[in-house]
Amino acid sequence: MEISNRLTYWYLRNKRDLPWRKSQDPYQIWLSEIILQQTQIKQGLPYFNKFIEAYPSVFDLANAPLEEVLKLWQGLGYYSRARNLHETAKFVANESDGVFPEDYKGLVKLKGVGDYTASAIASFCYGEPVAVVDGNVYRVLSRIFGVETPINSTPGIKEFKNLAREILNKEDPATHNQAIMEFGAMHCKPKTPECDSCVFNDKCVALKENKIKELPVKIKKAKVKKRYFNYLILNSEDRIILERRSGKGIWNGLFQFPLVETEEPIKEEHLMKTEKFQKIIDGQKYTVELFNDKPVVHKLSHQHLYTKFWILDCKELPHEGVGLDEVLNYPVPVLIENFLNEYLPDDYK
DNA sequence: AAGGCGGGGTG
DNA sequence: CACCCAGCCTT
């Protein structure tokens, strides 16, 4: 109880004023938690406001087309969150009268809702005494207790969940959970924690043993892969070809131009010999021009995409295509959006 | 148990 | 440059 009291004491004086903290509506809490998965509040906040404005209720979200939801989500990343969000909204609206499950057990069955998110909703909305463990909680607990078990190992996940349970204030789990996360985000920060003014600086094991910089321990993951993208912008009378990505890779459900991916950087002569290029150009006349002399490097967490945009001016498109005036209505990766903002004439924006 | 999935921000 | 972020899903 001692730890929870200190966290709450700190929290009540330092907490940020955030829109979802004014609400106990499971729809709003759920929406905020999905948006904030692996996402900092500063980045997620404008998206939360956009979504609440566009979809005030779970029925509004459920009735929207997936493409519209993806377009609103554009730029936030991890797009499976948006697809799961939409699917869960349809489930709650159509199969459950718009009522969310009212405990952890029911919540965790929803698509896109795991242990963390179910615990957050259950404690914030219903006061269920379940402990949240997110990146902030790992950091705070590992430092206060000096736990060196890797946070992304199976034993680590169990150990930290148990620790979080032990210190949980079961009288007010909502405030406790908010407090420990906010404390981790704003005070017990990864790089520059403010130990001098910390409410735990009399007992923090990491501080005492000078291990602040080493904790929490995390197992390193594989390094980034390089990929070489060549996008073909087939332009005929201000209409171009867009294709929808599908499958298990990046950007599933988003739109892009016809893509030639190669193992190595590629020159124009080689590009023209590729199967995809021949298929898309289909024997007709065209002129080709490289839009960007140096490849655009787009960095994801685990891939670096070296990208060239080739402008192909041709007589007709292989199919109807999309007018330049409506391209920006499609959900696209930031890489494509950035290109379009350079390529499109101003009157199309 | 391990790998994949975005984009923005920090030191 | 490395590391982090109110994690989850699939294999």
PDB file of C-alpha atoms (C1' of nucleotides) in Angstrom, chain A residues 78-79 154 249-251 298 300-303, chain B:
ATOM      1  CA  TYR A  78       0.397  -0.606 -36.925  1.00  0.00           C
ATOM      2  CA  TYR A  79      -2.621  -0.663 -39.197  1.00  0.00           C
ATOM      3  CA  THR A 154       8.393 -15.210 -20.657  1.00  0.00           C
ATOM      4  CA  GLY A 249       3.342  -7.810 -44.551  1.00  0.00           C
ATOM      5  CA  ILE A 250       3.502  -4.106 -43.876  1.00  0.00           C
ATOM      6  CA  TRP A 251       0.666  -1.729 -44.690  1.00  0.00           C
ATOM      7  CA  HIS A 298      11.674   5.378 -45.258  1.00  0.00           C
ATOM      8  CA  LEU A 300      10.223   1.418 -40.067  1.00  0.00           C
ATOM      9  CA  SER A 301      11.201  -0.231 -36.801  1.00  0.00           C
ATOM     10  CA  HIS A 302      12.586  -3.289 -38.548  1.00  0.00           C
ATOM     11  CA  GLN A 303      12.927  -2.345 -42.213  1.00  0.00           C
TER      12      GLN A 303
ATOM     13  C1'  DA B   1       9.367 -18.616 -27.748  1.00  0.00           C
ATOM     14  C1'  DA B   2      10.176 -15.644 -31.493  1.00  0.00           C
ATOM     15  C1'  DG B   3       9.110 -12.565 -35.123  1.00  0.00           C
ATOM     16  C1'  DG B   4       6.357  -9.072 -37.443  1.00  0.00           C
ATOM     17  C1'  DC B   5       4.043  -4.860 -37.374  1.00  0.00           C
ATOM     18  C1'  DG B   6       4.747   2.206 -38.240  1.00  0.00           C
ATOM     19  C1'  DG B   7       5.848   6.318 -37.390  1.00  0.00           C
ATOM     20  C1'  DG B   8       7.460   9.956 -34.453  1.00  0.00           C
ATOM     21  C1'  DG B   9      10.511  11.485 -30.833  1.00  0.00           C
ATOM     22  C1'  DT B  10      14.747  11.620 -27.814  1.00  0.00           C
ATOM     23  C1'  DG B  11      19.712  11.814 -26.283  1.00  0.00           C
TER      24       DG B  11
END
